[in-house]
Amino acid sequence: MPFITRAAVSLASAFFFFASNAWADCECGYTVNGTLYTDLVESDFLHIKDINQAGWMPQEYTVDPDMARGPFGKDANPKQIVMNPLKSQYDWAGDGINGGDAGAQVIVRGGSPAKGGLIPMGEMDTNRTDMLYGSFRAGIKLTGLPGTCGAFFWYRNDSQEIDMEFLSQQFNASSHPVNLVLQSEASIAAGFNADNTDTFQIHQLPFNPSGGFHEYRFDWFPDRVEFYADGVLLDTMTGDGVPSSPGHMTLSQWSNGDPNWSAGPPTEDAIMTVNYAKGYFNSSDTQRQKDFTKRCKDINAPKATCEVPEITQPPNNNASAKTFFFTQQQNMTNNQTIPSGNPNTIQSGAWSIQAPIQGLLTTLLLFSLVLFMDLWS
């Protein structure tokens, strides 16, 4: 075999030996306050143009007034989810391509309801429905128009639901509440009114939710749910109302005219804007569990787990809007289910495309040995 050919083959063998044995960062998962989660969903709505390629699905359904428990019903339609990304994928601040706040717009249409008494509304759910315990967060700016309920929540069914809900009619100069809810068997027994259970709390926020973007978050454990705003713990709920089955994340805004809840409808289109949503969770899916076992070679190895950074200031339309995404880093999402809709996403392979310096030196050393052996053969 000619010298050059032998050298090339030997170099390729050495490189692929190293590559196949290189470990990616975060292969054993992501930690939040010391709790490990195996899977993630991250959506950078500041740069996503097509919601259907972002791991989310706009919902389409109708609910008549009786079932909606209000004077009006609901008409969820994909047209009420409007993507308004920044003009450049390299920017993190500024107006969206349609003007106004950049992000995913979740809209309730204003004015008198159309025939049938249904109010057009927007809702989008994650494609992943196997989320079983985790930390979920979103950067949201609520509408300032009275007459809607904006919601960020996790959902399994009507008796297993974790809600952070914002009633725009409650916002004024001195009142900025968020309604924290665990929908449970008890709330169903109370006529779908969690207000009459011990898993309903109202917390006044130190800011106006319609005045800018803020991060809303809940961490779900087998025995409790913790609620946060801008990284500050608001409340912890325990008891039988804590869900125990897998589900999905949802972002929605709706109105049914109920004067005791959403009120409305708003007099004009009401927009809730979301600049990101993130979930770090364990999967109930058998294949995803097998994938974790296969990729997590040593949970105690350096960088085998990665801590989820906490925000230190509200993610408003300025420099602080650039929050951390594992999906936008090299080599931190090996074997994760990463949608392709975000132009800043880096698709990690089975091994790092940025090999550690030690690995490069090892490969070069092996190549040098090959050259030396070939020269003397």
Coordinates of C-alpha atoms in Angstrom, one line a residue:
M1 CA 0.0 0.0 0.0
P2 CA 1.5 3.4 -0.9
F3 CA 2.7 5.6 1.9
I4 CA 0.1 8.4 1.5
T5 CA -2.8 5.8 1.3
R6 CA -1.6 4.0 4.4
A7 CA -1.2 7.3 6.2
A8 CA -4.7 8.5 5.2
V9 CA -6.3 5.2 6.3
S10 CA -4.5 5.2 9.6
L11 CA -5.4 8.8 10.2
A12 CA -9.1 8.1 9.4
S13 CA -9.1 5.1 11.7
A14 CA -7.5 7.1 14.5
F15 CA -10.0 10.0 14.1
F16 CA -13.1 7.8 14.0
F17 CA -11.8 5.9 17.0
F18 CA -11.6 9.1 18.9
A19 CA -14.9 10.4 17.5
S20 CA -16.9 7.3 18.4
N21 CA -15.6 7.4 22.0
A22 CA -16.0 11.2 22.5
W23 CA -18.8 12.2 24.9
A24 CA -21.2 15.1 24.3
D25 CA -22.0 17.5 27.0
C26 CA -25.3 17.1 28.9
E27 CA -25.7 13.5 27.7
C28 CA -27.2 12.6 31.1
G29 CA -29.6 15.6 31.2
Y30 CA -30.2 19.0 32.6
T31 CA -30.5 20.0 36.3
V32 CA -32.8 22.6 38.0
N33 CA -32.0 23.2 41.6
G34 CA -30.3 19.8 41.8
T35 CA -33.1 17.9 40.2
L36 CA -32.2 16.0 37.0
Y37 CA -34.4 16.0 33.9
T38 CA -33.6 13.8 30.8
D39 CA -35.3 15.7 28.0
L40 CA -35.9 19.3 26.8
V41 CA -38.1 21.4 24.6
E42 CA -36.8 24.9 23.8
S43 CA -38.5 27.4 21.5
D44 CA -37.0 30.7 20.6
F45 CA -40.0 32.5 19.2
L46 CA -38.0 35.7 18.6
H47 CA -36.6 33.9 15.5
I48 CA -39.1 31.3 14.5
K49 CA -41.1 32.0 11.4
D50 CA -43.2 28.8 11.2
I51 CA -44.8 27.5 14.4
N52 CA -45.5 24.1 12.8
Q53 CA -41.7 23.6 12.5
A54 CA -41.0 24.6 16.1
G55 CA -42.4 21.6 18.0
W56 CA -45.7 23.3 18.7
M57 CA -49.2 22.8 17.1
P58 CA -51.8 25.5 16.8
Q59 CA -55.1 24.2 18.0
E60 CA -58.4 24.2 16.1
Y61 CA -61.7 23.5 18.0
T62 CA -64.9 25.1 19.1
V63 CA -66.7 25.1 22.5
D64 CA -70.3 26.2 22.7
P65 CA -71.4 28.7 25.4
D66 CA -72.8 26.0 27.7
M67 CA -69.7 23.9 27.7
A68 CA -67.5 27.1 27.9
R69 CA -69.5 28.1 31.0
G70 CA -70.0 31.6 29.9
P71 CA -72.3 33.9 27.8
F72 CA -70.1 33.1 24.8
G73 CA -68.3 30.1 23.5
K74 CA -64.7 29.7 22.1
D75 CA -63.4 29.3 18.6
A76 CA -59.8 28.3 18.6
N77 CA -58.2 28.6 15.2
P78 CA -54.6 28.5 13.9
K79 CA -55.2 32.0 12.4
Q80 CA -55.1 33.3 16.0
I81 CA -51.4 32.2 16.3
V82 CA -49.3 34.7 14.4
M83 CA -45.5 34.5 14.2
N84 CA -43.8 37.9 14.4
P85 CA -40.1 37.2 14.5
L86 CA -37.3 39.7 14.6
K87 CA -36.2 41.0 11.2
S88 CA -32.7 39.4 11.6
Q89 CA -31.8 36.1 13.2
Y90 CA -28.8 37.7 14.6
D91 CA -30.7 40.3 16.6
W92 CA -32.3 39.9 20.1
A93 CA -34.1 43.2 20.3
G94 CA -36.4 45.4 18.2
D95 CA -39.7 45.2 16.5
G96 CA -41.0 42.1 14.7
I97 CA -41.4 41.8 10.9
N98 CA -45.0 42.8 11.3
G99 CA -44.2 45.6 13.7
G100 CA -44.8 45.7 17.4
D101 CA -43.4 43.2 20.0
A102 CA -41.5 40.3 18.4
G103 CA -42.5 36.7 19.2
A104 CA -45.4 34.4 18.9
Q105 CA -48.7 36.3 19.1
V106 CA -51.6 34.5 20.7
I107 CA -54.7 36.5 19.8
V108 CA -58.3 37.0 21.0
R109 CA -60.3 38.8 18.3
G110 CA -62.2 41.9 19.6
G111 CA -65.7 43.1 19.0
S112 CA -69.1 41.3 19.0
P113 CA -68.9 37.5 18.5
A114 CA -69.7 36.1 15.2
K115 CA -72.8 33.9 14.5
G116 CA -73.1 31.2 17.2
G117 CA -71.7 33.4 19.9
L118 CA -68.1 32.1 19.6
I119 CA -65.1 34.3 20.4
P120 CA -62.1 33.7 18.2
M121 CA -59.0 32.7 20.3
G122 CA -55.6 31.3 20.0
E123 CA -54.0 28.2 21.6
M124 CA -50.9 26.2 20.8
D125 CA -49.7 22.9 22.4
T126 CA -46.3 21.2 22.4
N127 CA -46.1 18.1 20.1
R128 CA -44.5 16.3 23.0
T129 CA -47.2 14.9 25.2
D130 CA -44.9 12.7 27.3
M131 CA -43.8 15.3 29.9
L132 CA -43.8 13.7 33.3
Y133 CA -42.4 16.1 36.0
G134 CA -40.2 19.0 35.1
S135 CA -39.4 22.7 35.0
F136 CA -41.4 24.7 32.5
R137 CA -41.0 28.4 31.8
A138 CA -42.0 31.1 29.2
G139 CA -41.3 34.7 28.5
I140 CA -44.6 36.4 28.1
K141 CA -46.1 39.9 27.7
L142 CA -49.8 39.9 28.5
T143 CA -52.4 42.2 26.8
G144 CA -53.5 45.4 28.6
L145 CA -57.0 45.2 27.1
P146 CA -59.7 44.1 29.5
G147 CA -61.6 40.9 28.7
T148 CA -59.3 38.0 28.2
C149 CA -57.6 35.1 30.1
G150 CA -54.0 34.6 29.2
A151 CA -52.6 31.2 30.3
F152 CA -49.4 29.3 30.4
F153 CA -50.0 25.8 31.6
W154 CA -49.3 22.0 31.6
Y155 CA -52.3 19.8 30.7
R156 CA -53.2 16.1 30.9
N157 CA -57.0 16.4 31.4
D158 CA -59.5 18.5 33.3
S159 CA -58.5 16.9 36.6
Q160 CA -54.7 17.0 36.0
E161 CA -53.7 20.6 35.1
I162 CA -51.1 23.2 36.3
D163 CA -52.1 26.8 35.4
M164 CA -50.7 30.2 35.6
E165 CA -53.6 32.4 34.4
F166 CA -53.8 36.2 33.9
L167 CA -57.2 38.0 33.8
S168 CA -56.6 41.3 32.0
Q169 CA -59.7 42.9 33.7
Q170 CA -57.8 42.6 37.0
F171 CA -54.9 44.8 35.8
N172 CA -54.8 48.4 37.0
A173 CA -52.5 50.9 38.6
S174 CA -52.4 49.0 41.9
S175 CA -53.3 45.4 41.0
H176 CA -51.2 43.0 39.0
P177 CA -52.3 39.5 40.0
V178 CA -51.5 36.1 38.7
N179 CA -53.9 33.2 39.4
L180 CA -52.1 29.9 40.3
V181 CA -54.2 26.8 39.9
L182 CA -54.0 23.1 40.1
Q183 CA -57.1 21.7 38.4
S184 CA -58.1 18.5 40.2
E185 CA -60.9 16.1 41.0
A186 CA -61.8 18.5 43.7
S187 CA -62.2 21.4 41.3
I188 CA -64.4 19.3 39.0
A189 CA -66.6 18.4 42.0
A190 CA -66.8 22.1 42.7
G191 CA -68.3 22.8 39.3
F192 CA -64.9 23.3 37.5
N193 CA -64.3 26.1 40.0
A194 CA -60.9 25.7 41.6
D195 CA -61.6 28.9 43.6
N196 CA -63.4 26.7 46.0
T197 CA -60.4 24.3 46.6
D198 CA -57.1 24.6 48.4
T199 CA -55.1 24.5 45.1
F200 CA -56.0 28.0 44.0
Q201 CA -54.0 31.1 45.0
I202 CA -53.9 34.7 43.8
H203 CA -50.5 36.5 44.0
Q204 CA -49.9 40.1 43.4
L205 CA -46.9 40.7 41.2
P206 CA -44.5 43.6 41.7
F207 CA -44.9 44.6 38.0
N208 CA -47.6 45.0 35.4
P209 CA -47.7 41.8 33.3
S210 CA -48.9 43.9 30.3
G211 CA -46.0 46.4 30.6
G212 CA -43.3 44.1 29.4
F213 CA -42.0 40.6 29.1
H214 CA -41.5 38.5 32.2
E215 CA -40.6 34.9 32.8
Y216 CA -43.3 32.7 34.3
R217 CA -42.4 29.3 35.5
F218 CA -43.6 26.2 37.4
D219 CA -41.6 23.3 38.6
W220 CA -43.5 20.1 39.0
F221 CA -42.4 17.3 41.3
P222 CA -44.3 14.1 42.4
D223 CA -45.3 15.7 45.7
R224 CA -45.6 19.4 44.9
V225 CA -45.7 22.3 42.3
E226 CA -43.6 25.4 42.7
F227 CA -44.6 28.6 40.9
Y228 CA -42.2 31.4 40.0
A229 CA -42.1 34.9 38.4
D230 CA -38.8 36.2 37.1
G231 CA -37.0 33.5 39.2
V232 CA -38.8 34.5 42.5
L233 CA -40.8 31.7 44.2
L234 CA -44.4 32.7 44.5
D235 CA -46.1 29.6 46.0
T236 CA -45.8 25.9 46.6
M237 CA -48.8 23.6 46.3
T238 CA -49.0 20.1 47.6
G239 CA -51.6 17.4 48.2
D240 CA -53.9 15.3 46.0
G241 CA -54.1 18.0 43.4
V242 CA -50.5 17.5 42.2
P243 CA -50.7 15.7 38.8
S244 CA -49.2 12.2 38.4
S245 CA -49.5 11.4 34.7
P246 CA -47.8 12.8 31.5
G247 CA -49.0 15.7 29.5
H248 CA -48.0 18.7 27.4
M249 CA -47.3 22.4 27.6
T250 CA -49.9 24.9 26.4
L251 CA -50.0 28.7 25.7
S252 CA -53.4 30.2 25.2
Q253 CA -55.5 33.3 25.4
W254 CA -59.3 33.2 25.4
S255 CA -62.5 34.9 26.4
N256 CA -66.0 33.6 27.1
G257 CA -67.6 36.7 28.5
D258 CA -67.9 35.4 32.1
P259 CA -67.8 38.5 34.3
N260 CA -66.3 36.6 37.1
W261 CA -63.3 35.3 35.1
S262 CA -62.3 36.4 31.6
A263 CA -65.0 39.0 31.2
G264 CA -65.0 40.4 27.6
P265 CA -64.9 40.0 24.8
P266 CA -62.2 42.8 24.4
T267 CA -63.2 45.8 22.3
E268 CA -60.4 45.2 19.9
D269 CA -57.9 42.4 19.1
A270 CA -56.0 41.5 22.3
I271 CA -52.5 40.1 21.8
M272 CA -50.4 38.0 24.2
T273 CA -46.8 37.8 23.0
V274 CA -44.4 35.0 23.9
N275 CA -40.7 35.4 23.2
Y276 CA -39.7 31.9 24.4
A277 CA -40.9 28.7 26.0
K278 CA -38.7 26.1 27.6
G279 CA -39.4 22.8 29.3
Y280 CA -36.9 20.5 31.0
F281 CA -38.6 17.2 31.9
N282 CA -38.6 13.5 32.3
S283 CA -40.2 11.4 29.6
S284 CA -42.9 8.8 30.0
D285 CA -42.1 7.4 26.6
T286 CA -40.4 4.0 26.7
Q287 CA -38.2 4.7 23.7
R288 CA -37.0 8.0 25.1
Q289 CA -36.2 6.2 28.4
K290 CA -34.1 3.7 26.4
D291 CA -32.4 6.5 24.6
F292 CA -31.4 8.1 27.9
T293 CA -30.0 4.8 29.2
K294 CA -28.0 4.4 26.0
R295 CA -26.5 7.9 25.8
C296 CA -25.8 8.4 29.6
K297 CA -22.6 6.5 29.9
D298 CA -21.5 7.9 33.3
I299 CA -23.7 10.4 35.2
N300 CA -20.8 11.4 37.3
A301 CA -18.5 12.2 34.4
P302 CA -17.5 15.9 33.8
K303 CA -20.2 17.8 31.9
A304 CA -22.5 14.7 31.8
T305 CA -25.2 16.9 33.3
C306 CA -25.7 20.6 32.7
E307 CA -27.3 23.1 35.0
V308 CA -30.2 25.2 33.5
P309 CA -29.2 28.9 33.9
E310 CA -31.7 31.0 35.8
I311 CA -32.7 34.4 34.6
T312 CA -31.5 37.4 36.6
Q313 CA -33.7 40.1 35.0
P314 CA -37.0 40.2 33.1
P315 CA -36.5 39.1 29.4
N316 CA -37.7 42.4 28.0
N317 CA -37.2 43.7 24.5
N318 CA -33.6 44.6 25.1
A319 CA -30.3 42.8 25.8
S320 CA -31.9 40.6 28.5
A321 CA -34.2 39.0 25.9
K322 CA -31.2 36.9 24.9
T323 CA -31.8 34.0 27.3
F324 CA -29.8 30.8 27.2
F325 CA -30.7 27.9 24.9
F326 CA -29.0 24.6 25.0
T327 CA -30.2 24.0 21.5
Q328 CA -28.1 27.0 20.3
Q329 CA -24.9 25.7 21.8
Q330 CA -22.5 23.2 20.3
N331 CA -22.7 19.6 21.5
M332 CA -25.3 20.1 24.3
T333 CA -28.4 18.3 22.9
N334 CA -27.2 15.0 21.7
N335 CA -30.1 12.6 21.1
Q336 CA -32.7 15.3 21.9
T337 CA -35.8 15.8 19.7
I338 CA -34.9 19.2 18.3
P339 CA -37.3 20.8 15.7
S340 CA -35.7 22.6 12.8
G341 CA -37.8 25.8 12.8
N342 CA -35.4 28.0 14.7
P343 CA -32.6 29.3 12.4
N344 CA -30.2 29.5 15.4
T345 CA -30.6 25.9 16.4
I346 CA -27.5 23.7 16.2
Q347 CA -28.3 20.1 15.5
S348 CA -25.9 18.1 17.6
G349 CA -24.8 14.7 16.3
A350 CA -23.7 11.6 18.1
W351 CA -20.4 13.1 18.9
S352 CA -19.1 16.6 19.3
I353 CA -18.4 18.7 16.2
Q354 CA -16.1 20.8 18.5
A355 CA -13.7 18.1 19.8
P356 CA -11.9 18.9 23.0
I357 CA -8.3 20.0 22.7
Q358 CA -7.2 16.8 24.4
G359 CA -8.9 14.8 21.7
L360 CA -7.3 16.8 18.9
L361 CA -3.9 16.4 20.4
T362 CA -4.5 12.7 20.7
T363 CA -5.4 12.4 17.1
L364 CA -2.4 14.5 16.0
L365 CA -0.1 12.3 18.1
L366 CA -1.5 9.1 16.6
F367 CA -1.0 10.6 13.1
S368 CA 2.6 11.5 13.9
L369 CA 3.2 7.9 15.0
V370 CA 1.7 6.7 11.7
L371 CA 4.0 8.9 9.7
F372 CA 7.0 7.8 11.6
M373 CA 6.1 4.1 11.1
D374 CA 5.4 4.6 7.4
L375 CA 8.7 6.4 6.9
W376 CA 10.6 3.5 8.4
S377 CA 8.6 0.7 6.8

